[in-house]
Every structure is written in C-alpha cells, then in structure tokens.
mmCIF file of C-alpha atoms in Angstrom:
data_model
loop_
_atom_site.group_PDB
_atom_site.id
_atom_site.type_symbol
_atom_site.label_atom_id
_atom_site.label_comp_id
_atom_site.label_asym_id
_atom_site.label_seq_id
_atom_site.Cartn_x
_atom_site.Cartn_y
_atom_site.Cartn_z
ATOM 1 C CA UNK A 665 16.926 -7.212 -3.762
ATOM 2 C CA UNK A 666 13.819 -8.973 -3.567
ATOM 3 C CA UNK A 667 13.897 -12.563 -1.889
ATOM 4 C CA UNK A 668 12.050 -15.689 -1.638
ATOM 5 C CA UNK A 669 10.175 -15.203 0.943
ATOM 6 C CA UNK A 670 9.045 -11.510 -1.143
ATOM 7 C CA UNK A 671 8.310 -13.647 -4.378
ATOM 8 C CA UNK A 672 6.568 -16.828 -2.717
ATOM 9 C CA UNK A 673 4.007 -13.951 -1.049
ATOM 10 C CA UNK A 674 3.728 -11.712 -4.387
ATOM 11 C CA UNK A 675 2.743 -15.007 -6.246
ATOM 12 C CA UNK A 676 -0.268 -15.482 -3.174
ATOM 13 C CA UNK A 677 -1.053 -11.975 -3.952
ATOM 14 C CA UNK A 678 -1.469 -12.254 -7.646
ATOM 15 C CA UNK A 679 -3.690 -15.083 -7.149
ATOM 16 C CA UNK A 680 -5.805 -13.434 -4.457
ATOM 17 C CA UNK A 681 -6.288 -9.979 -5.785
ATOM 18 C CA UNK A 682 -6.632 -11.264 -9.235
ATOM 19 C CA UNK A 683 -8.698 -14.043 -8.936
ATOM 20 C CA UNK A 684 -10.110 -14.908 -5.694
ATOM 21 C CA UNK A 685 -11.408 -11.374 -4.569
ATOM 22 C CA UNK A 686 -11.911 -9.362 -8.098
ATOM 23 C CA UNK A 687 -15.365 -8.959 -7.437
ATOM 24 C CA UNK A 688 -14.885 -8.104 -3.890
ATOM 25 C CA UNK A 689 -12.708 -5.711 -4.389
ATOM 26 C CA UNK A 690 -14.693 -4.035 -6.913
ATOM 27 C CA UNK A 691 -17.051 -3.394 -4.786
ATOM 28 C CA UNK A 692 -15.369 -2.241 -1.394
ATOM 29 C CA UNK A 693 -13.775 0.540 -3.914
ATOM 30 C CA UNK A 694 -16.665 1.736 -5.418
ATOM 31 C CA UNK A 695 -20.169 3.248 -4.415
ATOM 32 C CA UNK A 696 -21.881 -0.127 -3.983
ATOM 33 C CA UNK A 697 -23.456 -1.409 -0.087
ATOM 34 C CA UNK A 698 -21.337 -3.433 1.448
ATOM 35 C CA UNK A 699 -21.902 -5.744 5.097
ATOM 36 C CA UNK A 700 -21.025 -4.202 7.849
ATOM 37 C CA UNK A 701 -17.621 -5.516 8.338
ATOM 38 C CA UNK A 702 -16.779 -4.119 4.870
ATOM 39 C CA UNK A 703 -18.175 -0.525 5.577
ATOM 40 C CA UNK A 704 -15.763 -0.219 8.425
ATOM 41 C CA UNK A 705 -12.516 -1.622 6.483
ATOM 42 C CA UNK A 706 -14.068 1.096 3.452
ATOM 43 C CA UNK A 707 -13.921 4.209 5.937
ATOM 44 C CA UNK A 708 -10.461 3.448 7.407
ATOM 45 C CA UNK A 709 -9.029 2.656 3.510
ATOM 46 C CA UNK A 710 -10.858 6.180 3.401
ATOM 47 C CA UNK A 711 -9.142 7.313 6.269
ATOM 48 C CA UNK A 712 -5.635 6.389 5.370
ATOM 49 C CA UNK A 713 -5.533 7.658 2.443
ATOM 50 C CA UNK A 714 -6.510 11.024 3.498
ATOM 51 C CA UNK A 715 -3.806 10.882 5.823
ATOM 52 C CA UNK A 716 -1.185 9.848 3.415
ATOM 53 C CA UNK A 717 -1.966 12.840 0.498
ATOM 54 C CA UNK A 718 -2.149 15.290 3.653
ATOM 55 C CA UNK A 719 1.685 14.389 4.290
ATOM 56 C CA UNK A 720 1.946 15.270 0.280
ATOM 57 C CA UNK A 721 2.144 19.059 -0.452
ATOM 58 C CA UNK A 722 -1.148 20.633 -2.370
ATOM 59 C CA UNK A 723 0.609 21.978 -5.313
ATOM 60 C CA UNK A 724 1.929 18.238 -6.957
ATOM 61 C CA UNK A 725 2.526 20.127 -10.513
ATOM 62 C CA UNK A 726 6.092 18.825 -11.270
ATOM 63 C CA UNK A 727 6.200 15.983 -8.994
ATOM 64 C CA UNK A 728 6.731 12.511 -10.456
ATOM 65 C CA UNK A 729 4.817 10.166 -8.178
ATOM 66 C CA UNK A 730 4.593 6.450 -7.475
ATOM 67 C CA UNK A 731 1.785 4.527 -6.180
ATOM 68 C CA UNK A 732 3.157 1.440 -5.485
ATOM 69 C CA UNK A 733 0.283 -1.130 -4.975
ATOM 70 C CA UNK A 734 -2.321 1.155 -6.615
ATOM 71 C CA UNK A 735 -5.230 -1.461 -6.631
ATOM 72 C CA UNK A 736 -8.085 0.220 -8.416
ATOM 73 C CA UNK A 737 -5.980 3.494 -7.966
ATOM 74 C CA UNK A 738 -8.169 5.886 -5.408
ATOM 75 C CA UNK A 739 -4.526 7.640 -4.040
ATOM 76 C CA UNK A 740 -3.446 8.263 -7.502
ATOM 77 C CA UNK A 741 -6.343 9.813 -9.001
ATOM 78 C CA UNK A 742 -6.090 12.566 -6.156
ATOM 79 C CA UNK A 743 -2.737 12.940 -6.194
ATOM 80 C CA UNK A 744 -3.370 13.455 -10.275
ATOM 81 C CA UNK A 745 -6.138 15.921 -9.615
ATOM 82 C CA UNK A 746 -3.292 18.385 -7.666
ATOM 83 C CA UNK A 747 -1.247 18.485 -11.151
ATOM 84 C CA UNK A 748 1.589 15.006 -10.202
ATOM 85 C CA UNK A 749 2.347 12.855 -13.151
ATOM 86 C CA UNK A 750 1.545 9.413 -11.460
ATOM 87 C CA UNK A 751 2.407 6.124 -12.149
ATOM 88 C CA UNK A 752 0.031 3.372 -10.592
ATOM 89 C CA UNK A 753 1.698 0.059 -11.087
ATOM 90 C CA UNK A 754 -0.191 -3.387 -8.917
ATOM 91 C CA UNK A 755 0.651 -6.795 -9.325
ATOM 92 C CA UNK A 756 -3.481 -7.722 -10.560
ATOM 93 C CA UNK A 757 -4.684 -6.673 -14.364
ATOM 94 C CA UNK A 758 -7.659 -7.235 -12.882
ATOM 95 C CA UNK A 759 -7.361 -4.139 -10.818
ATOM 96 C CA UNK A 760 -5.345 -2.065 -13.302
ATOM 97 C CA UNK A 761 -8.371 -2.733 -15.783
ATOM 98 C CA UNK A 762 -10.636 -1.223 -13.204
ATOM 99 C CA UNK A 763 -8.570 2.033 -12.499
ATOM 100 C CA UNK A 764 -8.300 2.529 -15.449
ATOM 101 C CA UNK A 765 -12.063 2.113 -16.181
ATOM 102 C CA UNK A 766 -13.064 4.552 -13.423
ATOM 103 C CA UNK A 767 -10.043 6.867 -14.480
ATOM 104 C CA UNK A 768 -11.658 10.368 -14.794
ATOM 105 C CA UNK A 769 -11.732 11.293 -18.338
ATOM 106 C CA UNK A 770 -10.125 14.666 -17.604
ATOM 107 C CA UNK A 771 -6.856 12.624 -15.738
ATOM 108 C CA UNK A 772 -4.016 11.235 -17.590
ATOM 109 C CA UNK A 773 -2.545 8.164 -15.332
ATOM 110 C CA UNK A 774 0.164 5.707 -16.426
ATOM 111 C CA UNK A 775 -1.273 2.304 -14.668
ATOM 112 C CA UNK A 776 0.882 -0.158 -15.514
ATOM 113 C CA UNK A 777 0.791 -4.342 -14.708
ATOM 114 C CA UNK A 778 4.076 -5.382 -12.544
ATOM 115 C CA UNK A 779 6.141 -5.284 -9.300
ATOM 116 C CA UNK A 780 7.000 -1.957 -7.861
ATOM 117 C CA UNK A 781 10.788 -2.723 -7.822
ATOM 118 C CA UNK A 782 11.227 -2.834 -11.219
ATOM 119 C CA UNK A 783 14.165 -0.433 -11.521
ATOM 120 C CA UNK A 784 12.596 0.532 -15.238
ATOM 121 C CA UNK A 785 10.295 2.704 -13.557
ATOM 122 C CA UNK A 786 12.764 5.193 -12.979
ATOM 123 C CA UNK A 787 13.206 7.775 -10.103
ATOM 124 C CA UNK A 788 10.344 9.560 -8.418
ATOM 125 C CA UNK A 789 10.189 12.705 -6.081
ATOM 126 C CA UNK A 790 7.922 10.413 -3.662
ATOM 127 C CA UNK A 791 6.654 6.910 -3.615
ATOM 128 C CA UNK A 792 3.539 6.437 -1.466
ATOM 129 C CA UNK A 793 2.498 2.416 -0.724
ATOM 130 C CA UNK A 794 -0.914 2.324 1.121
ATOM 131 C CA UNK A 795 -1.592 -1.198 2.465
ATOM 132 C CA UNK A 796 0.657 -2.624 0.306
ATOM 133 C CA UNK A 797 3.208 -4.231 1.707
ATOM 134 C CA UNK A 798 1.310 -5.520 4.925
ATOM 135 C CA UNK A 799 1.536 -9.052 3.842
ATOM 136 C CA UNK A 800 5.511 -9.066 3.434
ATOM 137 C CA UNK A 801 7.250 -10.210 6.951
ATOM 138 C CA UNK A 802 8.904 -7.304 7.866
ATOM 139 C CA UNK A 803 12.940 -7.448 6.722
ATOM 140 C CA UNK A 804 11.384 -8.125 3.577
ATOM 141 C CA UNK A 805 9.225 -4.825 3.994
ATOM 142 C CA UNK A 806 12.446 -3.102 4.816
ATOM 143 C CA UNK A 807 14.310 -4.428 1.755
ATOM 144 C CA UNK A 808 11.572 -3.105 -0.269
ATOM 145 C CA UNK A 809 11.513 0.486 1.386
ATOM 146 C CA UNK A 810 15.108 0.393 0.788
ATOM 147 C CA UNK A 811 14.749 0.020 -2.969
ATOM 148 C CA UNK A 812 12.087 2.415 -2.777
ATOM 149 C CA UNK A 813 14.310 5.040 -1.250
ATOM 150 C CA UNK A 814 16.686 4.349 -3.721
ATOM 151 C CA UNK A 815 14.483 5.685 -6.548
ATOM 152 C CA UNK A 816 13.037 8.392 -4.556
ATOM 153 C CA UNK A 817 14.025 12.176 -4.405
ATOM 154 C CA UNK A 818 11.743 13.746 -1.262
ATOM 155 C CA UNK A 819 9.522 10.730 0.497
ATOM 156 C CA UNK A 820 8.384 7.656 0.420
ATOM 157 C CA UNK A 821 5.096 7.016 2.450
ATOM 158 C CA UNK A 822 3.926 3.693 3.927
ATOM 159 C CA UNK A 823 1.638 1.520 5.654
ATOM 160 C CA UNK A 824 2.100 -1.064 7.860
ATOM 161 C CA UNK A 825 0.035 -3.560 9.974
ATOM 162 C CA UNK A 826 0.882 -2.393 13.560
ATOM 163 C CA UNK A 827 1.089 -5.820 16.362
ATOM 164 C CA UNK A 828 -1.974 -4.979 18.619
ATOM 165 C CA UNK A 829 -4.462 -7.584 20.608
ATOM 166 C CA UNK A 830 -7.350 -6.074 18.622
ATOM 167 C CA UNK A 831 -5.596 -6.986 15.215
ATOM 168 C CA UNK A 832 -4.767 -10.186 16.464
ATOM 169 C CA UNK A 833 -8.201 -11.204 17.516
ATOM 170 C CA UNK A 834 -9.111 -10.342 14.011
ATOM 171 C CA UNK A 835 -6.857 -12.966 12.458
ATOM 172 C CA UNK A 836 -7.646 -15.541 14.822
ATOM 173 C CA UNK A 837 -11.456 -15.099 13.465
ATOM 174 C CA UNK A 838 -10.167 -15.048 9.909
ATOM 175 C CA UNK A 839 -8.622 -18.610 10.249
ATOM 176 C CA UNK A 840 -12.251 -19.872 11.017
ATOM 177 C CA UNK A 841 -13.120 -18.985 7.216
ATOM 178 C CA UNK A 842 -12.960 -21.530 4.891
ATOM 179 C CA UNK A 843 -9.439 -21.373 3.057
ATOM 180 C CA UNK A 844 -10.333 -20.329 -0.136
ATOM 181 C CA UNK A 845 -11.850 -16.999 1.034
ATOM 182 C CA UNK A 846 -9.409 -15.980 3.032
ATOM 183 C CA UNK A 847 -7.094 -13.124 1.864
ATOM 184 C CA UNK A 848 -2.891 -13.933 1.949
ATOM 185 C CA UNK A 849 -1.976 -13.598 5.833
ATOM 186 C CA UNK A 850 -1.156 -9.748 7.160
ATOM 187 C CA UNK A 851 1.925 -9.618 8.901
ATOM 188 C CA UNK A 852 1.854 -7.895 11.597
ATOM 189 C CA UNK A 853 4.917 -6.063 13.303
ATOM 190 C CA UNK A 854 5.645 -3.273 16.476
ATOM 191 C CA UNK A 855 6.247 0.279 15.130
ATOM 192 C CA UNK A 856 9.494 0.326 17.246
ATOM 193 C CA UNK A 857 10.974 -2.834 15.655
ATOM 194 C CA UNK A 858 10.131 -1.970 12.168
ATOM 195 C CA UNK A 859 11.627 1.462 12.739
ATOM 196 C CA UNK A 860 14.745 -0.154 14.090
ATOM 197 C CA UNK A 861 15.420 -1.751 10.967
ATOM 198 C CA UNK A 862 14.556 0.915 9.048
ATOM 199 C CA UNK A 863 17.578 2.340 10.819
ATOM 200 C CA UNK A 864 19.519 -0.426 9.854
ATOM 201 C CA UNK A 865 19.033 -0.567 6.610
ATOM 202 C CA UNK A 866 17.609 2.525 4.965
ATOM 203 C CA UNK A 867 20.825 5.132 5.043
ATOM 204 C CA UNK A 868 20.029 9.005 4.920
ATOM 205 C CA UNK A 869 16.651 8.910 5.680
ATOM 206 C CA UNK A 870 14.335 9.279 8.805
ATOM 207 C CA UNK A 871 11.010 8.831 10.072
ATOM 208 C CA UNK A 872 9.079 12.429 10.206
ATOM 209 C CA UNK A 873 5.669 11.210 10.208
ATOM 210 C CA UNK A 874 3.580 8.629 11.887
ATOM 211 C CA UNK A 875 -0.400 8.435 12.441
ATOM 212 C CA UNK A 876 -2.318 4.898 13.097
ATOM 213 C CA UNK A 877 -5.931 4.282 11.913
ATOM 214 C CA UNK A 878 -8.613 2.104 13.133
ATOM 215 C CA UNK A 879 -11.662 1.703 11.994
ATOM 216 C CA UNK A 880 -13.502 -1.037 12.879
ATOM 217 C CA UNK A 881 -11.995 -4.269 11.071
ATOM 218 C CA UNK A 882 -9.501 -1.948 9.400
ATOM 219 C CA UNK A 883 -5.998 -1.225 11.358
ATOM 220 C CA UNK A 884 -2.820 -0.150 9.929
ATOM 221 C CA UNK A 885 -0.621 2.296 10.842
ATOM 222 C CA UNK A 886 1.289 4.991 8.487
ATOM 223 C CA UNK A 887 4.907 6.126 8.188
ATOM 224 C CA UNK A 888 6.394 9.245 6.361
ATOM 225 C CA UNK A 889 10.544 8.840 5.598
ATOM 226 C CA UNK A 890 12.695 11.875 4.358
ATOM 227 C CA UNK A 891 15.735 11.927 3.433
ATOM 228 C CA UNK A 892 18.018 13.437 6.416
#
C-alpha cells in the first residue's frame, strides 16, 4: 500500500514534472541541442532504455505491457513497434499530452494520467519502470515493486539510483542551484540493500538481471525480477 512518505514525494513530482521542468523535459526527449550536461543525461536515458527492451523478448505480439512512469513515452513506443499492447500511465498531463503528440500515427498506445498502483489497470505480463521510482526512499520503492509484482505475470523491470561517490558529488552540486530549479531529491541506495529487501518483501520472485549505466551526469542502475 502506498504511504506517506510515497504520496508527500508523488505530490513533489507532479509539481516538478508538470510545471517546473515541462519545457525542459520537452526538450531532453526530443531532437532539439541541449548543454552539455543534458547531452550526457540524454545518451544514458538512451542507454537504459536499450538495456531494459533487450531484457524484453523481440516478438511482444500478445504481451500486455506497463510502462509505469512513461514520461513522454520513448520505452513504450518501442515496445509498441514489436506488436505489445502498452499502457503508458505518468503522474504529469503535461507529459502524457506530449507522448501522445509524438505518438507515431501507425501505433495505438493507451497513455493514461495517474499513479501506477492503481489496481484498475489490471494485470500485465511485464511492468517495466525506467527512472521512475528513483526519488522514492527505498522501502517505499520496495512496496511499490511489490504491488507491481502483484499485477504482473513474467517481469517487472526497474531502475534505481545506485549509492556511489560520483552520484553523490552530483547532488552536492545540485544543492548549489537555486531551489526552484532543482528537480525532487534522487534517493540513492546500495544494490545489495535494495536487493535484500526485495527478498523480504517481494515473495516468488528473484533478481535475474542487473546492468548499471553511466553516462556522464546520468547514473542509475537496472534490475530484471522473475517470478521463481
């Protein structure tokens, strides 16, 4: 179940993603030149999400698929292109409105406005969450994988933001920003601990896969669980 530490941060998210950094989002997930800093955080989002459909099989025709935390809904439009019938839900209309603006006119994608633990959503064969639940401490993560196992049939595919000195060095830089540019805090966690509590708390499945990117000011680090 969510908690109040899960709905305190999904409220800071709204507000960010919606309002503070539409415009900035718009263009780190398009075609448009961004600084330097931006270019690298582009190629790892790049990065990641090649890694995260590679862990998905080729042939999707038949597969129900979540992307929970779509933003402007890169993942899903791939995963769409090998045949899955996707729904993109994100907490930000803003970004809903732009996926589907840049949805390919041959795709059909349900993006839909709301939280990806609303159990009306139904049951999925995976789940994959890219990037999206690196702002949640982690037993709050873990209480949303479980819920996300719950509803899931083959996989559910994460990402997390992975406790190194580089990534900490990068947030001690982002609290010299002035307040209202700065994006809701990451929360950083070690790969061991948060697959101890996946232990824990996530019954009948295990971690298969694991593969960390870094590019640059982008670092997160991806997990594949399977049922047993």
């Amino acid at each position: 179940m969510p908690t109040l530490t899960y709905a305190a941060r999904r409220g800071e998210l709204l507000q960010y993603f919606d309002r503070t950094a539409v415009e900035a989002w718009k263009r780190l997930t398009s075609d448009a030149p961004v600084n330097s800093i931006r270019a690298t955080v582009r190629a790892g989002r790049d990065d990641m999400r090649r890694t995260l459909l590679g862990w998905l099989p080729d042939d999707l025709h038949g597969v129900r698929l979540l992307d929970a935390g779509c933003g402007t809904g890169a993942l899903a439009v791939e995963a769409a292109r090998r045949g899955a019938r996707v729904v993109a839900i994100d907490l930000s209309p803003s970004l809903i409105g732009l996926g589907r603006e840049r949805l390919p006119a041959d795709l059909d994608i349900d993006f839909r406005v709301g939280d990806m633990l609303d159990p009306e959503l139904g049951r999925f064969d995976y789940v994959v969450a890219m990037d999206s639940l690196i702002h949640y401490r982690p037993r709050d993560t873990v209480r949303v994988l479980e819920g996300l196992c719950q509803r899931s049939d083959r996989g559910v595919l994460f990402t997390f933001a992975p406790r190194t000195a580089a990534l900490s060095a990068m947030h001690a830089v982002g609290r010299l920003f002035p307040r209202s540019d700065r994006a809701p805090a990451i929360e950083p966690v070690r790969p061991r601990s948060i697959e101890r509590l996946i232990g824990e708390a996530v019954s009948g499945w295990g971690v298969r896969g694991r593969h960390r990117v870094a590019r640059g000011f982008y670092i997160s680090q991806a997990m594949e669980l399977v049922r047993r």
